mmCIF file of C-alpha atoms in Angstrom:
data_model
loop_
_atom_site.group_PDB
_atom_site.id
_atom_site.type_symbol
_atom_site.label_atom_id
_atom_site.label_comp_id
_atom_site.label_asym_id
_atom_site.label_seq_id
_atom_site.Cartn_x
_atom_site.Cartn_y
_atom_site.Cartn_z
ATOM 1 C CA MET A 1 -100.830 9.402 7.540
ATOM 2 C CA ILE A 2 -99.838 5.780 7.162
ATOM 3 C CA VAL A 3 -97.501 6.689 4.284
ATOM 4 C CA GLU A 4 -95.847 9.402 6.351
ATOM 5 C CA LEU A 5 -95.271 7.008 9.248
ATOM 6 C CA ALA A 6 -93.804 4.444 6.902
ATOM 7 C CA GLN A 7 -91.466 7.030 5.388
ATOM 8 C CA ARG A 8 -90.245 8.066 8.837
ATOM 9 C CA ALA A 9 -89.638 4.436 9.798
ATOM 10 C CA TYR A 10 -87.706 3.847 6.577
ATOM 11 C CA ASN A 11 -85.490 6.951 7.147
ATOM 12 C CA ALA A 12 -84.799 5.910 10.738
ATOM 13 C CA ALA A 13 -83.793 2.401 9.643
ATOM 14 C CA LYS A 14 -81.566 3.788 6.902
ATOM 15 C CA GLU A 15 -79.853 6.136 9.323
ATOM 16 C CA ALA A 16 -79.268 3.305 11.797
ATOM 17 C CA PHE A 17 -77.853 1.082 9.057
ATOM 18 C CA ASN A 18 -75.439 3.782 7.848
ATOM 19 C CA SER A 19 -74.261 4.503 11.354
ATOM 20 C CA VAL A 20 -73.261 0.856 11.794
ATOM 21 C CA PHE A 21 -72.150 -0.276 8.344
ATOM 22 C CA GLY A 22 -71.611 2.901 6.402
ATOM 23 C CA ARG A 23 -68.178 4.433 5.509
ATOM 24 C CA LYS A 24 -66.795 6.901 7.930
ATOM 25 C CA LYS A 25 -66.227 10.277 6.496
ATOM 26 C CA LYS A 26 -62.608 11.363 6.437
ATOM 27 C CA LYS A 27 -61.954 14.041 8.925
ATOM 28 C CA LYS A 28 -61.087 17.285 7.251
ATOM 29 C CA VAL A 29 -57.630 18.545 8.249
ATOM 30 C CA THR A 30 -57.273 22.266 8.684
ATOM 31 C CA PRO A 31 -54.237 24.182 7.280
ATOM 32 C CA LEU A 32 -53.005 24.731 10.840
ATOM 33 C CA GLU A 33 -53.131 20.994 11.549
ATOM 34 C CA GLN A 34 -51.334 20.285 8.254
ATOM 35 C CA ALA A 35 -48.535 22.687 9.231
ATOM 36 C CA GLY A 36 -48.221 20.971 12.602
ATOM 37 C CA GLN A 37 -47.971 17.537 11.002
ATOM 38 C CA ALA A 38 -45.286 18.768 8.543
ATOM 39 C CA ALA A 39 -43.263 20.284 11.369
ATOM 40 C CA GLY A 40 -43.445 17.019 13.301
ATOM 41 C CA ALA A 41 -42.288 14.996 10.270
ATOM 42 C CA SER A 42 -39.441 17.432 9.653
ATOM 43 C CA LYS A 43 -38.368 17.201 13.282
ATOM 44 C CA SER A 44 -38.374 13.381 13.132
ATOM 45 C CA SER A 45 -36.373 13.444 9.906
ATOM 46 C CA LYS A 46 -33.772 15.792 11.406
ATOM 47 C CA LYS A 47 -33.506 13.547 14.448
ATOM 48 C CA ALA A 48 -32.932 10.474 12.276
ATOM 49 C CA ASN A 49 -30.306 12.283 10.165
ATOM 50 C CA ALA A 50 -28.495 13.534 13.258
ATOM 51 C CA LYS A 51 -28.406 9.994 14.633
ATOM 52 C CA LYS A 52 -27.002 8.638 11.351
ATOM 53 C CA SER A 53 -24.334 11.370 11.237
ATOM 54 C CA LYS A 54 -23.313 10.606 14.796
ATOM 55 C CA GLN A 55 -23.012 6.891 14.008
ATOM 56 C CA SER A 56 -20.958 7.618 10.852
ATOM 57 C CA ALA A 57 -18.617 9.919 12.766
ATOM 58 C CA LYS A 58 -18.175 7.253 15.430
ATOM 59 C CA LYS A 59 -17.311 4.616 12.815
ATOM 60 C CA ALA A 60 -14.867 6.977 11.071
ATOM 61 C CA LYS A 61 -13.172 7.766 14.363
ATOM 62 C CA LYS A 62 -12.853 4.071 15.135
ATOM 63 C CA ALA A 63 -11.429 3.345 11.660
ATOM 64 C CA LYS A 64 -8.924 6.179 12.025
ATOM 65 C CA LYS A 65 -7.828 4.829 15.397
ATOM 66 C CA VAL A 66 -7.298 1.353 13.944
ATOM 67 C CA SER A 67 -5.353 2.720 10.947
ATOM 68 C CA THR A 68 -2.759 4.312 13.243
ATOM 69 C CA ILE A 69 -1.808 0.967 14.797
ATOM 70 C CA VAL A 70 1.390 -0.479 13.305
ATOM 71 C CA ASN A 71 3.095 -3.773 14.115
ATOM 72 C CA ALA A 72 5.530 -3.288 17.026
ATOM 73 C CA GLU A 73 8.349 -5.250 15.336
ATOM 74 C CA ASP A 74 8.057 -3.010 12.285
ATOM 75 C CA VAL A 75 8.269 0.115 14.429
ATOM 76 C CA ARG A 76 11.365 -1.165 16.267
ATOM 77 C CA ALA A 77 13.052 -1.972 12.949
ATOM 78 C CA CYS A 78 12.354 1.543 11.660
ATOM 79 C CA ILE A 79 13.723 3.170 14.812
ATOM 80 C CA ALA A 80 16.923 1.099 14.500
ATOM 81 C CA PHE A 81 17.105 2.136 10.844
ATOM 82 C CA PHE A 82 16.696 5.803 11.790
ATOM 83 C CA ASP A 83 19.334 5.684 14.537
ATOM 84 C CA THR A 84 21.878 3.727 12.483
ATOM 85 C CA LEU A 85 21.635 5.980 9.426
ATOM 86 C CA GLN A 86 21.937 9.277 11.336
ATOM 87 C CA GLY A 87 18.277 10.169 11.068
ATOM 88 C CA GLU A 88 18.769 13.463 12.867
ATOM 89 C CA LYS A 89 20.664 14.701 9.799
ATOM 90 C CA TRP A 90 18.176 13.549 7.166
ATOM 91 C CA ARG A 91 16.878 16.085 4.712
ATOM 92 C CA ASN A 92 13.326 15.128 5.571
ATOM 93 C CA ARG A 93 12.597 13.255 8.793
ATOM 94 C CA ALA A 94 9.039 14.448 9.394
ATOM 95 C CA GLY A 95 7.320 12.328 12.017
ATOM 96 C CA TRP A 96 10.253 10.013 12.772
ATOM 97 C CA ARG A 97 10.853 9.525 16.492
ATOM 98 C CA SER A 98 8.037 11.913 17.352
ATOM 99 C CA PRO A 99 4.593 11.601 18.979
ATOM 100 C CA LEU A 100 3.009 11.541 15.518
ATOM 101 C CA PRO A 101 1.392 8.220 14.488
ATOM 102 C CA VAL A 102 3.757 5.963 12.516
ATOM 103 C CA PRO A 103 1.656 6.208 9.309
ATOM 104 C CA GLN A 104 2.561 9.910 9.252
ATOM 105 C CA TRP A 105 6.310 9.267 9.267
ATOM 106 C CA TRP A 106 7.908 10.494 6.073
ATOM 107 C CA GLY A 107 8.579 7.830 3.455
ATOM 108 C CA LEU A 108 6.554 5.004 4.963
ATOM 109 C CA GLY A 109 3.663 3.164 3.345
ATOM 110 C CA ILE A 110 1.289 1.204 5.600
ATOM 111 C CA ALA A 111 -1.212 -1.527 4.755
ATOM 112 C CA GLU A 112 -3.121 -3.653 7.259
ATOM 113 C CA SER A 113 -0.960 -2.439 10.158
ATOM 114 C CA ARG A 114 2.281 -3.477 8.425
ATOM 115 C CA ILE A 115 4.974 -1.349 6.788
ATOM 116 C CA VAL A 116 4.941 -2.197 3.083
ATOM 117 C CA GLU A 117 6.987 0.696 1.659
ATOM 118 C CA LEU A 118 10.140 2.479 2.794
ATOM 119 C CA CYS A 119 11.091 5.173 0.299
ATOM 120 C CA LEU A 120 13.784 7.676 1.301
ATOM 121 C CA SER A 121 15.723 8.475 -1.863
ATOM 122 C CA SER A 122 18.031 11.525 -1.886
ATOM 123 C CA ASN A 123 17.516 12.064 1.828
ATOM 124 C CA LEU A 124 21.082 12.245 3.208
ATOM 125 C CA LEU A 125 21.060 8.759 4.718
ATOM 126 C CA THR A 126 24.591 7.965 5.900
ATOM 127 C CA GLY A 127 26.062 4.689 7.131
ATOM 128 C CA THR A 128 25.553 0.945 6.805
ATOM 129 C CA ILE A 129 22.125 -0.554 6.211
ATOM 130 C CA PRO A 130 21.177 -2.249 9.519
ATOM 131 C CA GLY A 131 20.272 -5.926 9.601
ATOM 132 C CA GLU A 132 17.127 -5.027 11.585
ATOM 133 C CA LEU A 133 15.597 -4.056 8.255
ATOM 134 C CA GLY A 134 15.033 -7.778 7.704
ATOM 135 C CA ALA A 135 12.263 -7.632 10.321
ATOM 136 C CA LEU A 136 10.036 -5.721 7.892
ATOM 137 C CA VAL A 137 8.664 -8.980 6.515
ATOM 138 C CA ALA A 138 5.679 -7.301 4.795
ATOM 139 C CA LEU A 139 7.883 -4.815 2.921
ATOM 140 C CA ARG A 140 7.149 -4.715 -0.803
ATOM 141 C CA LYS A 141 9.128 -1.645 -1.868
ATOM 142 C CA LEU A 142 12.520 -0.425 -0.609
ATOM 143 C CA VAL A 143 13.914 2.717 -2.227
ATOM 144 C CA LEU A 144 17.113 4.230 -0.773
ATOM 145 C CA ASN A 145 18.876 5.425 -3.910
ATOM 146 C CA GLU A 146 21.095 8.520 -4.114
ATOM 147 C CA ASN A 147 22.222 8.594 -0.501
ATOM 148 C CA SER A 148 25.545 7.955 1.245
ATOM 149 C CA LEU A 149 25.059 4.311 2.150
ATOM 150 C CA SER A 150 28.255 2.326 2.639
ATOM 151 C CA GLY A 151 29.336 -1.107 3.793
ATOM 152 C CA SER A 152 27.963 -4.396 2.552
ATOM 153 C CA LEU A 153 24.411 -5.430 1.823
ATOM 154 C CA PRO A 154 22.995 -7.189 4.898
ATOM 155 C CA VAL A 155 22.269 -10.878 4.362
ATOM 156 C CA LYS A 156 18.980 -10.321 6.193
ATOM 157 C CA LEU A 157 17.621 -8.500 3.150
ATOM 158 C CA GLY A 158 16.900 -12.027 1.941
ATOM 159 C CA GLU A 159 14.286 -12.315 4.706
ATOM 160 C CA LEU A 160 12.084 -9.721 3.012
ATOM 161 C CA LYS A 161 9.994 -12.431 1.358
ATOM 162 C CA ASN A 162 7.395 -9.975 0.023
ATOM 163 C CA LEU A 163 9.884 -7.581 -1.552
ATOM 164 C CA GLU A 164 9.064 -6.738 -5.171
ATOM 165 C CA TYR A 165 11.035 -3.546 -5.808
ATOM 166 C CA LEU A 166 14.554 -2.701 -4.593
ATOM 167 C CA ASP A 167 16.512 0.434 -5.463
ATOM 168 C CA LEU A 168 19.868 1.001 -3.740
ATOM 169 C CA SER A 169 21.535 2.645 -6.724
ATOM 170 C CA TYR A 170 23.930 5.603 -6.562
ATOM 171 C CA ASN A 171 25.429 4.864 -3.159
ATOM 172 C CA SER A 172 28.831 3.559 -2.001
ATOM 173 C CA LEU A 173 27.897 -0.001 -1.114
ATOM 174 C CA THR A 174 30.747 -2.529 -1.070
ATOM 175 C CA GLY A 175 31.197 -6.277 -0.817
ATOM 176 C CA SER A 176 29.350 -8.998 -2.671
ATOM 177 C CA ILE A 177 25.653 -9.329 -3.437
ATOM 178 C CA PRO A 178 24.042 -11.874 -1.056
ATOM 179 C CA PRO A 179 22.654 -14.837 -3.061
ATOM 180 C CA SER A 180 19.648 -14.862 -0.695
ATOM 181 C CA LEU A 181 18.525 -11.547 -2.172
ATOM 182 C CA PHE A 182 17.556 -13.165 -5.459
ATOM 183 C CA GLU A 183 15.920 -16.081 -3.669
ATOM 184 C CA ILE A 184 13.009 -13.753 -2.885
ATOM 185 C CA SER A 185 10.423 -15.242 -5.217
ATOM 186 C CA LYS A 186 8.435 -12.017 -5.690
ATOM 187 C CA LEU A 187 11.431 -9.799 -6.464
ATOM 188 C CA ALA A 188 10.813 -8.180 -9.859
ATOM 189 C CA ARG A 189 12.943 -5.019 -10.109
ATOM 190 C CA VAL A 190 16.447 -4.580 -8.729
ATOM 191 C CA TYR A 191 18.560 -1.438 -9.146
ATOM 192 C CA LEU A 192 22.092 -1.694 -7.720
ATOM 193 C CA GLN A 193 23.975 0.358 -10.284
ATOM 194 C CA ARG A 194 26.625 2.949 -9.434
ATOM 195 C CA ASN A 195 27.987 1.341 -6.267
ATOM 196 C CA LEU A 196 31.266 -0.408 -5.421
ATOM 197 C CA LEU A 197 29.969 -3.966 -5.318
ATOM 198 C CA THR A 198 32.459 -6.773 -5.951
ATOM 199 C CA GLY A 199 32.488 -10.516 -6.574
ATOM 200 C CA TRP A 200 30.398 -12.598 -8.918
ATOM 201 C CA LEU A 201 26.780 -11.938 -9.768
ATOM 202 C CA PRO A 202 24.973 -14.721 -7.842
ATOM 203 C CA SER A 203 23.561 -17.611 -9.865
ATOM 204 C CA SER A 204 20.318 -17.132 -7.923
ATOM 205 C CA ALA A 205 19.742 -14.016 -10.053
ATOM 206 C CA ALA A 206 19.430 -16.262 -13.126
ATOM 207 C CA SER A 207 17.164 -18.683 -11.230
ATOM 208 C CA ASN A 208 14.588 -16.087 -10.192
ATOM 209 C CA PRO A 209 11.534 -16.494 -12.475
ATOM 210 C CA SER A 210 9.932 -13.180 -11.434
ATOM 211 C CA LEU A 211 12.828 -10.903 -12.356
ATOM 212 C CA GLU A 212 11.850 -8.148 -14.800
ATOM 213 C CA VAL A 213 14.655 -5.601 -14.413
ATOM 214 C CA LEU A 214 18.212 -6.073 -13.101
ATOM 215 C CA CYS A 215 20.621 -3.145 -13.213
ATOM 216 C CA VAL A 216 24.088 -3.771 -11.778
ATOM 217 C CA GLU A 217 26.116 -1.641 -14.173
ATOM 218 C CA ASN A 218 29.085 0.455 -13.062
ATOM 219 C CA ASN A 219 30.187 -1.647 -10.107
ATOM 220 C CA GLU A 220 33.245 -3.870 -9.705
ATOM 221 C CA LEU A 221 31.623 -7.246 -10.328
ATOM 222 C CA CYS A 222 33.843 -9.892 -11.894
ATOM 223 C CA GLY A 223 33.878 -13.388 -13.375
ATOM 224 C CA GLU A 224 31.273 -14.466 -15.885
ATOM 225 C CA PRO A 225 27.566 -13.667 -15.669
ATOM 226 C CA PRO A 226 25.553 -16.653 -14.423
ATOM 227 C CA SER A 227 23.951 -19.059 -16.854
ATOM 228 C CA GLY A 228 20.537 -20.697 -16.997
ATOM 229 C CA TRP A 229 18.349 -17.583 -16.902
ATOM 230 C CA LYS A 230 14.790 -18.707 -16.187
ATOM 231 C CA SER A 231 12.773 -15.492 -16.160
ATOM 232 C CA GLU A 232 10.503 -15.184 -19.168
ATOM 233 C CA VAL A 233 9.520 -11.664 -18.143
ATOM 234 C CA LEU A 234 13.039 -10.215 -17.957
ATOM 235 C CA ARG A 235 13.038 -7.114 -20.143
ATOM 236 C CA GLU A 236 16.132 -5.232 -18.982
ATOM 237 C CA LEU A 237 19.558 -6.559 -17.937
ATOM 238 C CA ARG A 238 22.307 -3.950 -17.441
ATOM 239 C CA MET A 239 25.769 -5.284 -16.632
ATOM 240 C CA HIS A 240 28.191 -2.952 -18.409
ATOM 241 C CA GLY A 241 30.932 -1.031 -16.581
ATOM 242 C CA ASN A 242 32.061 -4.021 -14.474
ATOM 243 C CA ALA A 243 35.055 -6.336 -14.568
ATOM 244 C CA PHE A 244 33.232 -9.283 -16.116
ATOM 245 C CA ILE A 245 35.306 -11.555 -18.332
ATOM 246 C CA ASP A 246 34.905 -10.158 -21.830
ATOM 247 C CA SER A 247 33.901 -13.316 -23.620
ATOM 248 C CA GLN A 248 32.097 -13.579 -26.923
ATOM 249 C CA ALA A 249 30.954 -17.032 -25.885
ATOM 250 C CA ALA A 250 29.378 -15.593 -22.702
ATOM 251 C CA ARG A 251 27.571 -12.892 -24.668
ATOM 252 C CA THR A 252 26.291 -15.418 -27.190
ATOM 253 C CA ARG A 253 25.072 -17.664 -24.369
ATOM 254 C CA LEU A 254 23.270 -14.811 -22.637
ATOM 255 C CA LYS A 255 21.474 -13.740 -25.797
ATOM 256 C CA ALA A 256 20.352 -17.320 -26.360
ATOM 257 C CA GLU A 257 19.029 -17.716 -22.811
ATOM 258 C CA LEU A 258 17.293 -14.372 -22.379
ATOM 259 C CA PRO A 259 13.867 -13.493 -23.819
ATOM 260 C CA ASP A 260 14.020 -11.900 -27.275
ATOM 261 C CA THR A 261 12.484 -8.710 -25.862
ATOM 262 C CA CYS A 262 15.158 -8.303 -23.160
ATOM 263 C CA ASP A 263 17.351 -5.197 -23.483
ATOM 264 C CA LEU A 264 20.850 -6.478 -22.687
ATOM 265 C CA THR A 265 24.025 -4.459 -22.135
ATOM 266 C CA THR A 266 27.260 -6.159 -21.074
#
């Protein structure tokens, strides 16, 4: 009897101890509860993804809006260019003088809200290049070859301090080449061949250290080519088909001044 009472007391103490300090048994989750939890997680995930998509779309829309903004001075210069060169008769004038954003205008390249490229070769441009073009101070590439451009080269082209590439070949441009053109320190490639340009080739052409290609062949340039060529990267110099003084001494001097790799025709 005493043993039985002791056993009962021991079991009661053990049960009390376990209820206070013992590990709680993990509640068993039924398949129905598991399905409910999965559905809830899926719903939360879809909500989070939808929120992310909405934020991404908002950012993209904002970026697109910013990308359509172009410097006002640049736009005015392009409109003057369009009006002066009979834009209504161009072969391709998509976007020009229309409600479309400026970056969608045919032939323009935009970077950081500035016009950096104007490429309209073989596009029926007719008339004299307007001086307003000098306002495109961020312009790096100007390509207007194979059109019907006439008149002289505007002195304001020398204000395009970021210009690297210029192609005005196969037009009917007259007058002399402005010395300021070759004072553009970044100017690397110049194509002026097949025009009606006159006068001497400016000495500033020889002084430009960045010049890589200079094509002025088949014009009406005269005198002697300039001396003191400084560009070490000049690889092509085309001057034939002009009225330069045919001097063996001049040719010998040029060959001595130009890099050995330069392809020279006089």
